[in-house]
Tab-separated table of C-alpha atoms in Angstrom:
chain	number	residue	atom	x	y	z
A	1	MET	CA	-47.484	-5.556	23.848
A	2	LEU	CA	-44.500	-3.293	23.139
A	3	ASP	CA	-44.126	-2.568	19.408
A	4	GLY	CA	-41.237	-0.130	19.565
A	5	ILE	CA	-39.238	2.186	21.778
A	6	GLU	CA	-37.874	5.676	21.270
A	7	CYS	CA	-36.014	6.895	24.324
A	8	PHE	CA	-35.613	10.516	25.384
A	9	ASP	CA	-32.436	12.566	24.956
A	10	GLY	CA	-30.385	12.496	28.106
A	11	LEU	CA	-30.850	8.787	28.761
A	12	GLU	CA	-27.476	7.449	29.934
A	13	SER	CA	-27.933	3.722	30.484
A	14	VAL	CA	-30.132	0.742	29.676
A	15	GLY	CA	-30.053	-2.012	32.278
A	16	GLU	CA	-29.335	-5.704	31.895
A	17	GLY	CA	-32.256	-7.526	30.263
A	18	ALA	CA	-34.303	-4.300	30.163
A	19	PHE	CA	-36.221	-5.263	27.009
A	20	SER	CA	-35.442	-8.960	26.933
A	21	ASN	CA	-38.070	-11.143	25.212
A	22	CYS	CA	-40.028	-8.189	23.826
A	23	TRP	CA	-40.517	-10.290	20.739
A	24	ARG	CA	-43.188	-8.030	19.190
A	25	MET	CA	-40.871	-5.027	19.228
A	26	LEU	CA	-40.269	-3.767	15.676
A	27	SER	CA	-37.987	-0.769	16.195
A	28	VAL	CA	-35.483	0.623	18.679
A	29	ALA	CA	-34.190	4.201	18.846
A	30	LEU	CA	-31.699	5.199	21.538
A	31	PRO	CA	-30.093	8.646	21.871
A	32	VAL	CA	-26.361	9.264	21.575
A	33	THR	CA	-26.257	10.121	25.286
A	34	VAL	CA	-26.488	6.414	26.205
A	35	ASP	CA	-23.062	5.227	27.419
A	36	GLU	CA	-23.991	1.853	28.873
A	37	ILE	CA	-26.236	-0.963	27.683
A	38	GLY	CA	-26.489	-4.010	29.933
A	39	LYS	CA	-26.129	-7.623	28.908
A	40	ARG	CA	-29.083	-9.163	27.082
A	41	ALA	CA	-30.873	-5.812	27.109
A	42	PHE	CA	-32.566	-6.718	23.818
A	43	TYR	CA	-32.267	-10.484	24.002
A	44	ASN	CA	-34.834	-12.423	21.954
A	45	CYS	CA	-36.246	-9.275	20.365
A	46	LYS	CA	-36.499	-11.412	17.280
A	47	ASN	CA	-38.846	-9.268	15.188
A	48	VAL	CA	-36.918	-5.999	15.275
A	49	LEU	CA	-36.682	-4.536	11.761
A	50	GLY	CA	-34.948	-1.226	12.368
A	51	VAL	CA	-32.574	0.228	14.954
A	52	SER	CA	-30.939	3.587	15.588
A	53	VAL	CA	-28.429	3.362	18.416
A	54	PRO	CA	-25.261	5.023	19.672
A	55	ALA	CA	-22.258	3.448	17.954
A	56	HIS	CA	-19.655	3.883	20.683
A	57	VAL	CA	-21.188	1.532	23.269
A	58	ASP	CA	-21.280	-1.951	21.714
A	59	THR	CA	-21.693	-3.789	18.420
A	60	ILE	CA	-25.008	-4.493	16.736
A	61	ALA	CA	-24.258	-8.232	16.998
A	62	HIS	CA	-23.966	-8.007	20.789
A	63	LEU	CA	-26.956	-5.712	21.242
A	64	PHE	CA	-29.346	-7.627	18.981
A	65	PRO	CA	-28.008	-11.202	18.843
A	66	SER	CA	-31.286	-12.646	17.563
A	67	VAL	CA	-31.655	-10.436	14.484
A	68	TYR	CA	-28.402	-8.622	13.660
A	69	GLN	CA	-27.737	-10.729	10.556
A	70	THR	CA	-31.157	-9.983	9.086
A	71	LEU	CA	-31.726	-6.351	10.134
A	72	PRO	CA	-32.763	-4.425	6.993
A	73	SER	CA	-32.322	-1.008	8.609
A	74	VAL	CA	-29.455	0.033	10.881
A	75	ALA	CA	-28.666	3.641	11.712
A	76	ILE	CA	-26.330	5.504	14.031
A	77	ALA	CA	-27.803	7.826	16.641
A	78	GLU	CA	-27.677	11.475	15.609
A	79	GLY	CA	-24.630	13.325	16.918
A	80	GLU	CA	-22.417	10.232	17.232
A	81	SER	CA	-18.681	10.876	16.798
A	82	GLU	CA	-17.234	7.456	17.616
A	83	LEU	CA	-17.657	3.902	16.350
A	84	ALA	CA	-17.052	0.774	18.392
A	85	ALA	CA	-14.752	-1.747	16.698
A	86	GLY	CA	-16.883	-4.191	14.718
A	87	PHE	CA	-20.023	-2.074	15.157
A	88	PHE	CA	-21.749	-3.244	11.942
A	89	SER	CA	-19.849	-6.535	11.604
A	90	GLY	CA	-22.053	-9.360	10.406
A	91	CYS	CA	-25.023	-7.153	9.467
A	92	LYS	CA	-25.505	-9.066	6.244
A	93	MET	CA	-28.633	-7.221	5.112
A	94	LEU	CA	-27.175	-3.729	5.514
A	95	GLN	CA	-27.087	-2.070	2.086
A	96	GLU	CA	-26.196	1.553	2.723
A	97	ILE	CA	-25.054	3.755	5.550
A	98	ALA	CA	-24.217	7.424	6.069
A	99	LEU	CA	-21.557	8.134	8.698
A	100	SER	CA	-21.531	11.403	10.628
A	101	ASN	CA	-18.881	13.879	9.527
A	102	ALA	CA	-17.783	14.049	13.169
A	103	ILE	CA	-16.378	10.503	12.926
A	104	GLN	CA	-12.608	10.488	12.359
A	105	GLU	CA	-11.938	6.762	12.495
A	106	ILE	CA	-13.540	3.640	11.075
A	107	PRO	CA	-12.157	1.106	13.567
A	108	ASP	CA	-11.120	-2.498	13.015
A	109	SER	CA	-13.783	-4.807	11.533
A	110	THR	CA	-16.458	-2.079	11.496
A	111	PHE	CA	-18.202	-3.441	8.386
A	112	GLU	CA	-16.595	-6.872	8.219
A	113	GLY	CA	-18.911	-9.413	6.637
A	114	CYS	CA	-21.543	-6.884	5.503
A	115	SER	CA	-21.956	-8.858	2.305
A	116	GLU	CA	-24.871	-6.824	0.897
A	117	LEU	CA	-23.375	-3.392	1.547
A	118	LEU	CA	-23.533	-1.266	-1.632
A	119	TRP	CA	-22.826	2.297	-0.551
A	120	VAL	CA	-21.184	4.215	2.285
A	121	LEU	CA	-21.085	7.942	2.896
A	122	VAL	CA	-17.770	8.508	4.671
A	123	PRO	CA	-16.669	11.583	6.631
A	124	SER	CA	-14.441	14.135	4.940
A	125	GLU	CA	-12.508	14.387	8.230
A	126	LEU	CA	-11.708	10.649	8.312
A	127	VAL	CA	-8.138	9.965	9.483
A	128	ARG	CA	-7.964	6.176	9.845
A	129	ILE	CA	-9.554	3.088	8.308
A	130	GLY	CA	-8.797	0.123	10.563
A	131	ASN	CA	-7.808	-3.478	9.959
A	132	ARG	CA	-10.491	-5.497	8.154
A	133	ALA	CA	-12.772	-2.452	8.270
A	134	PHE	CA	-14.592	-3.450	5.061
A	135	TYR	CA	-13.333	-7.020	4.797
A	136	GLY	CA	-15.659	-9.236	2.802
A	137	CYS	CA	-17.963	-6.444	1.607
A	138	GLY	CA	-18.244	-8.162	-1.748
A	139	LYS	CA	-20.804	-5.773	-3.264
A	140	LEU	CA	-19.406	-2.456	-2.070
A	141	THR	CA	-18.554	-0.402	-5.153
A	142	SER	CA	-19.497	3.078	-3.979
A	143	MET	CA	-17.892	5.191	-1.280
A	144	GLU	CA	-18.617	8.915	-1.288
A	145	LEU	CA	-17.299	11.763	0.821
A	146	SER	CA	-19.848	13.734	2.812
A	147	SER	CA	-18.198	16.964	1.657
A	148	LYS	CA	-19.031	16.067	-1.964
A	149	GLY	CA	-22.754	16.306	-1.383
A	150	GLY	CA	-23.512	12.614	-1.058
A	151	SER	CA	-26.779	11.795	0.662
A	152	ALA	CA	-28.353	8.735	2.184
A	153	PHE	CA	-30.077	6.314	-0.178
A	154	SER	CA	-27.989	7.489	-3.163
A	155	GLY	CA	-25.800	4.390	-3.316
A	156	ARG	CA	-27.591	2.424	-5.986
A	157	GLY	CA	-26.958	5.164	-8.529
A	158	HIS	CA	-23.269	5.690	-7.862
A	159	ALA	CA	-21.470	2.461	-8.699
A	160	ASN	CA	-17.683	2.701	-8.922
A	161	VAL	CA	-17.427	6.048	-7.145
A	162	PHE	CA	-14.693	5.458	-4.591
A	163	GLU	CA	-13.572	8.535	-2.658
A	164	LEU	CA	-11.235	8.667	0.321
A	165	SER	CA	-10.734	11.545	2.739
A	166	GLU	CA	-7.876	13.909	1.951
A	167	LYS	CA	-6.985	13.763	5.658
A	168	LEU	CA	-6.668	9.977	5.726
A	169	THR	CA	-3.291	8.819	7.098
A	170	GLU	CA	-3.732	5.069	7.630
A	171	ILE	CA	-5.403	2.222	5.757
A	172	GLY	CA	-5.186	-0.931	7.863
A	173	ASP	CA	-4.465	-4.569	7.061
A	174	ASP	CA	-7.187	-6.148	4.878
A	175	ALA	CA	-9.129	-2.869	5.026
A	176	PHE	CA	-10.747	-3.392	1.603
A	177	ASN	CA	-9.855	-7.047	1.043
A	178	GLY	CA	-12.773	-8.839	-0.545
A	179	LEU	CA	-14.362	-5.887	-2.308
A	180	PRO	CA	-15.129	-6.238	-6.037
A	181	LYS	CA	-12.668	-4.801	-8.541
A	182	ILE	CA	-12.933	-1.012	-8.659
A	183	LEU	CA	-11.647	1.581	-11.136
A	184	ASN	CA	-10.481	5.147	-10.500
A	185	ILE	CA	-9.349	4.823	-6.888
A	186	VAL	CA	-7.217	7.763	-5.762
A	187	CYS	CA	-4.971	7.236	-2.761
A	188	PRO	CA	-4.834	10.623	-0.963
A	189	ALA	CA	-1.489	12.387	-0.556
A	190	SER	CA	-2.003	12.358	3.213
A	191	VAL	CA	-1.711	8.556	3.543
A	192	LYS	CA	1.373	7.395	5.481
A	193	LYS	CA	0.557	3.715	5.921
A	194	ILE	CA	-1.113	1.066	3.773
A	195	GLY	CA	-1.464	-2.275	5.511
A	196	ALA	CA	-0.948	-5.829	4.337
A	197	ARG	CA	-3.541	-6.970	1.772
A	198	ALA	CA	-5.313	-3.618	2.125
A	199	PHE	CA	-6.466	-3.539	-1.521
A	200	LYS	CA	-6.187	-7.243	-2.301
A	201	GLY	CA	-8.147	-8.041	-5.441
A	202	VAL	CA	-9.625	-4.531	-5.624
A	203	TRP	CA	-7.377	-2.278	-7.738
A	204	ASP	CA	-8.399	-2.662	-11.397
A	205	ASP	CA	-6.532	0.256	-12.992
A	206	ALA	CA	-3.372	-0.164	-15.083
A	207	GLU	CA	-1.683	2.717	-13.264
A	208	ILE	CA	-1.202	3.363	-9.574
A	209	LYS	CA	0.292	6.413	-7.892
A	210	LEU	CA	1.001	6.083	-4.200
A	211	PRO	CA	1.605	9.148	-1.999
A	212	GLU	CA	5.102	10.617	-1.956
A	213	GLY	CA	4.927	10.708	1.843
A	214	LEU	CA	4.017	7.017	2.207
A	215	GLU	CA	6.165	5.475	4.956
A	216	SER	CA	4.872	1.914	5.193
A	217	LEU	CA	3.464	-0.459	2.563
A	218	GLY	CA	2.326	-3.890	3.732
A	219	ALA	CA	3.117	-7.189	2.063
A	220	ASP	CA	0.522	-8.202	-0.543
A	221	ALA	CA	-1.072	-4.749	-0.263
A	222	PHE	CA	-2.131	-5.053	-3.919
A	223	ALA	CA	-2.223	-8.848	-4.244
A	224	ASP	CA	-4.517	-10.268	-6.934
A	225	CYS	CA	-4.404	-6.979	-8.866
A	226	PRO	CA	-2.911	-8.222	-12.164
A	227	SER	CA	-3.875	-5.193	-14.294
A	228	ILE	CA	-1.216	-2.855	-12.874
A	229	ARG	CA	1.477	-1.856	-15.387
A	230	LYS	CA	2.687	1.539	-14.190
A	231	VAL	CA	3.680	2.318	-10.610
A	232	SER	CA	4.729	5.583	-8.937
A	233	LEU	CA	5.821	5.235	-5.322
A	234	PRO	CA	8.387	6.348	-2.761
A	235	VAL	CA	11.084	3.965	-1.567
A	236	VAL	CA	9.696	1.783	1.237
A	237	GLU	CA	10.982	-1.340	2.967
A	238	THR	CA	8.504	-3.619	1.172
A	239	PRO	CA	9.785	-4.630	-2.298
A	240	ILE	CA	7.576	-4.090	-5.335
A	241	LYS	CA	7.545	-7.861	-5.823
A	242	SER	CA	5.996	-8.314	-2.381
A	243	ALA	CA	3.485	-5.466	-2.570
A	244	PHE	CA	2.289	-6.336	-6.113
A	245	PRO	CA	2.705	-10.140	-6.318
A	246	ALA	CA	0.269	-10.631	-9.209
A	247	ALA	CA	1.609	-7.771	-11.323
A	248	TYR	CA	5.318	-7.234	-10.582
A	249	SER	CA	6.548	-9.340	-13.508
A	250	LYS	CA	4.324	-7.331	-15.896
A	251	ILE	CA	5.033	-3.820	-14.600
A	252	GLU	CA	6.631	-1.747	-17.369
A	253	THR	CA	7.182	1.602	-15.649
A	254	VAL	CA	8.357	2.465	-12.134
A	255	LYS	CA	8.734	6.060	-10.972
A	256	ILE	CA	10.492	6.650	-7.663
A	257	LEU	CA	8.927	9.599	-5.826
A	258	GLY	CA	10.526	11.987	-3.365
A	259	SER	CA	14.178	12.413	-2.430
A	260	PRO	CA	15.298	9.153	-0.807
A	261	GLU	CA	18.880	8.595	0.296
A	262	VAL	CA	18.650	4.803	0.185
A	263	ILE	CA	17.169	2.371	-2.341
A	264	THR	CA	16.227	-0.500	-0.059
A	265	LYS	CA	17.066	-4.171	-0.434
A	266	ASP	CA	15.108	-5.990	-3.177
A	267	PHE	CA	13.135	-2.804	-3.902
A	268	CYS	CA	12.779	-3.308	-7.659
A	269	ARG	CA	13.944	-6.918	-7.859
A	270	ASP	CA	12.573	-9.149	-10.651
A	271	VAL	CA	10.361	-6.461	-12.213
A	272	ALA	CA	11.276	-8.214	-15.426
A	273	LYS	CA	9.590	-5.972	-18.015
A	274	LEU	CA	11.057	-2.751	-16.664
A	275	ALA	CA	13.065	-1.076	-19.452
A	276	ALA	CA	14.076	2.185	-17.752
A	277	ILE	CA	14.130	3.767	-14.318
A	278	GLN	CA	15.360	7.096	-13.007
A	279	ILE	CA	17.214	6.976	-9.714
A	280	PRO	CA	16.728	10.231	-7.767
A	281	ALA	CA	19.796	12.473	-7.416
A	282	SER	CA	19.457	12.295	-3.621
A	283	VAL	CA	20.380	8.596	-3.458
A	284	THR	CA	23.695	7.785	-1.729
A	285	SER	CA	23.213	4.038	-1.217
A	286	ILE	CA	21.768	1.221	-3.311
A	287	GLU	CA	21.266	-1.879	-1.178
A	288	SER	CA	21.672	-5.513	-2.202
A	289	TYR	CA	19.495	-6.874	-5.019
A	290	ALA	CA	17.727	-3.499	-5.341
A	291	PHE	CA	17.660	-3.631	-9.157
A	292	SER	CA	18.529	-7.269	-9.813
A	293	GLY	CA	16.638	-9.477	-12.246
A	294	LEU	CA	15.801	-6.750	-14.776
A	295	PRO	CA	16.699	-8.344	-18.129
A	296	ASN	CA	14.993	-5.557	-20.120
A	297	LEU	CA	16.703	-2.641	-18.378
A	298	ALA	CA	18.491	-0.903	-21.227
A	299	GLY	CA	20.250	1.848	-19.289
A	300	ILE	CA	20.847	3.236	-15.826
A	301	GLU	CA	22.160	6.623	-14.685
A	302	LEU	CA	23.704	6.501	-11.245
A	303	PRO	CA	23.496	9.709	-9.177
A	304	SER	CA	26.660	11.769	-8.740
A	305	GLY	CA	26.530	11.501	-4.944
A	306	LEU	CA	26.219	7.698	-4.825
A	307	ARG	CA	28.582	6.169	-2.257
A	308	THR	CA	27.738	2.476	-1.886
A	309	ILE	CA	26.330	-0.277	-4.098
A	310	GLY	CA	25.274	-3.489	-2.379
A	311	GLU	CA	25.948	-7.058	-3.406
A	312	TYR	CA	24.071	-8.310	-6.467
A	313	ALA	CA	22.448	-4.865	-6.788
A	314	PHE	CA	22.205	-5.114	-10.601
A	315	ASN	CA	22.603	-8.879	-10.920
A	316	GLY	CA	21.216	-10.300	-14.158
A	317	ASP	CA	20.541	-6.987	-15.896
A	318	SER	CA	21.751	-8.462	-19.141
A	319	ARG	CA	20.794	-5.588	-21.485
A	320	LEU	CA	22.950	-2.964	-19.779
A	321	ALA	CA	25.603	-1.898	-22.281
A	322	THR	CA	27.047	1.166	-20.553
A	323	ILE	CA	27.775	1.626	-16.859
A	324	ALA	CA	29.192	4.823	-15.358
A	325	LEU	CA	30.214	4.628	-11.708
A	326	PRO	CA	30.514	8.139	-10.241
A	327	GLN	CA	33.763	9.185	-8.570
A	328	SER	CA	31.824	9.398	-5.291
A	329	VAL	CA	31.389	5.604	-5.133
A	330	GLU	CA	33.401	4.200	-2.231
A	331	SER	CA	32.386	0.548	-2.285
A	332	VAL	CA	30.768	-1.939	-4.645
A	333	GLY	CA	29.406	-5.137	-3.130
A	334	TYR	CA	30.119	-8.693	-4.192
A	335	ARG	CA	28.914	-9.406	-7.726
A	336	ALA	CA	26.955	-6.178	-7.870
A	337	PHE	CA	26.997	-6.362	-11.677
A	338	TYR	CA	27.121	-10.137	-12.039
A	339	GLY	CA	25.237	-11.351	-15.099
A	340	CYS	CA	25.512	-7.957	-16.832
A	341	SER	CA	26.949	-9.757	-19.839
A	342	ASN	CA	26.253	-7.048	-22.410
A	343	VAL	CA	28.425	-4.327	-20.837
A	344	ARG	CA	30.837	-2.885	-23.407
A	345	SER	CA	31.552	0.622	-22.136
A	346	VAL	CA	32.434	1.588	-18.551
A	347	SER	CA	33.632	4.567	-16.570
A	348	CYS	CA	34.837	4.442	-12.987
A	349	SER	CA	37.567	5.412	-10.569
A	350	GLY	CA	40.925	3.763	-11.139
A	351	GLU	CA	41.193	2.858	-7.455
A	352	LEU	CA	37.799	1.230	-6.755
A	353	ALA	CA	38.228	-2.361	-7.967
A	354	THR	CA	39.504	-4.254	-10.982
A	355	MET	CA	37.319	-4.631	-14.067
A	356	SER	CA	37.217	-8.393	-13.571
A	357	THR	CA	35.880	-7.867	-10.045
A	358	LEU	CA	33.347	-5.210	-11.007
A	359	PHE	CA	32.107	-6.863	-14.206
A	360	PRO	CA	32.875	-10.590	-13.937
A	361	SER	CA	30.447	-11.533	-16.725
A	362	ALA	CA	31.656	-8.958	-19.255
A	363	TYR	CA	35.197	-7.728	-18.518
A	364	THR	CA	36.727	-9.710	-21.388
A	365	LEU	CA	34.229	-8.106	-23.791
A	366	ILE	CA	34.591	-4.472	-22.693
A	367	THR	CA	35.767	-2.315	-25.586
A	368	SER	CA	35.842	1.149	-24.022
A	369	ALA	CA	36.908	2.364	-20.570
A	370	SER	CA	37.071	5.860	-19.124
A	371	ILE	CA	38.709	6.710	-15.821
A	372	ASN	CA	36.894	9.421	-13.862
A	373	GLU	CA	38.282	12.921	-13.401
A	374	GLY	CA	39.810	13.229	-9.964
A	375	THR	CA	41.559	9.860	-10.120
A	376	THR	CA	45.297	10.083	-9.405
A	377	ARG	CA	46.203	6.386	-9.283
A	378	LEU	CA	45.418	3.278	-11.314
A	379	MET	CA	45.395	0.177	-9.117
A	380	SER	CA	47.282	-2.953	-10.031
A	381	ASP	CA	45.474	-5.293	-12.480
A	382	LEU	CA	42.810	-2.666	-13.076
A	383	MET	CA	42.167	-3.713	-16.680
A	384	SER	CA	43.968	-7.034	-16.673
A	385	GLY	CA	42.167	-9.585	-18.844
A	386	CYS	CA	40.169	-6.977	-20.795
A	387	THR	CA	41.221	-8.611	-24.045
A	388	ASN	CA	38.828	-6.641	-26.273
A	389	LEU	CA	39.636	-3.244	-24.836
A	390	SER	CA	40.464	-0.834	-27.659
A	391	ASP	CA	39.800	2.602	-26.212
A	392	VAL	CA	41.002	3.924	-22.834
A	393	ASP	CA	40.534	7.509	-21.661
A	394	LEU	CA	42.716	8.583	-18.746
A	395	PRO	CA	42.419	11.907	-16.879
A	396	ALA	CA	45.312	14.364	-16.791
A	397	GLY	CA	45.880	14.006	-13.054
A	398	ILE	CA	47.203	10.419	-13.032
A	399	THR	CA	50.451	10.217	-11.032
A	400	GLU	CA	50.770	6.452	-10.469
A	401	ILE	CA	49.997	3.371	-12.552
A	402	GLY	CA	50.045	0.063	-10.704
A	403	ALA	CA	51.504	-3.238	-11.896
A	404	ARG	CA	49.678	-4.886	-14.794
A	405	ALA	CA	47.123	-2.057	-14.719
């Protein structure tokens, strides 16, 4: 009876049903040169305990349907540079694995459902981690880079070591969803995309710094991560509230990275504990609701090149006492400063809009107003209704004052 097979280098294919019903077989070793394995090639090989096979041909579940969930030892053929999507998926007894440094991608669902996985040695050249790549790996707390000297069978001694390749550009949807909470994760500067729910329930640090070059951040990327209090990130389409749904109302510090021209819609909306934020000098447009719902925001400095402010952009920022609109501002959207009831000092162009339009919740309480240098005309009704106004500073270049200004 056949107890095991080890095939020679150069073997290119294994035919359909080739080893079917070899139920006494304990081990299988196929070389990386194999490019085709027929259907049911290892069907009913129900006593196999260890396999070493090429990873680019098919998944372990398809190759060994009778035992894949209970295989204690699974290895990749030496010299392999490619993984099939879902290669290890469902291998519930797999505890540790070392991936060849030639592998540049961990495809979709590669380790999905490997519930006993403790440790993975990942390639230093890794570029992409696919959707659901490690989904449901509820015991995985250690991921080491091959360039850092990690070796097979070291996993049990390296809990909470979580290293990602410095060449990584994409982390797919649900990539690490279902892992235990992990400290000291560093997101490499090379990452351009983080998918939806990628780190759901995983990030356990109070601070998170995302790459300055990040271009896409999925919804719920850091869902169920309530410990986060400090965030550094570039401006992306996904609002903070959407990316950090369990933490956004507790975040105290937000640092905007890079040199964006636009602060996107809802970007910092309802980050209620935020007391201060620096808007980069490069910004020319603040879209609607970008900084609304920030009742603890004590001050804001708008960049000198700002041109447009969207509707409700600062709605409800009730602690703001001073607002200076640069001369560059060309338009202010509907109720951009609605609910900013504590405003007492303002500076702006005399031709932009009336105080009652700009500051509908505070114009009767404004005590000090300064008209920007470069203004030549004060529009009609500019300060009409500002019943508490006691100090007005006008520039020397004024040539026209409108009715009831």
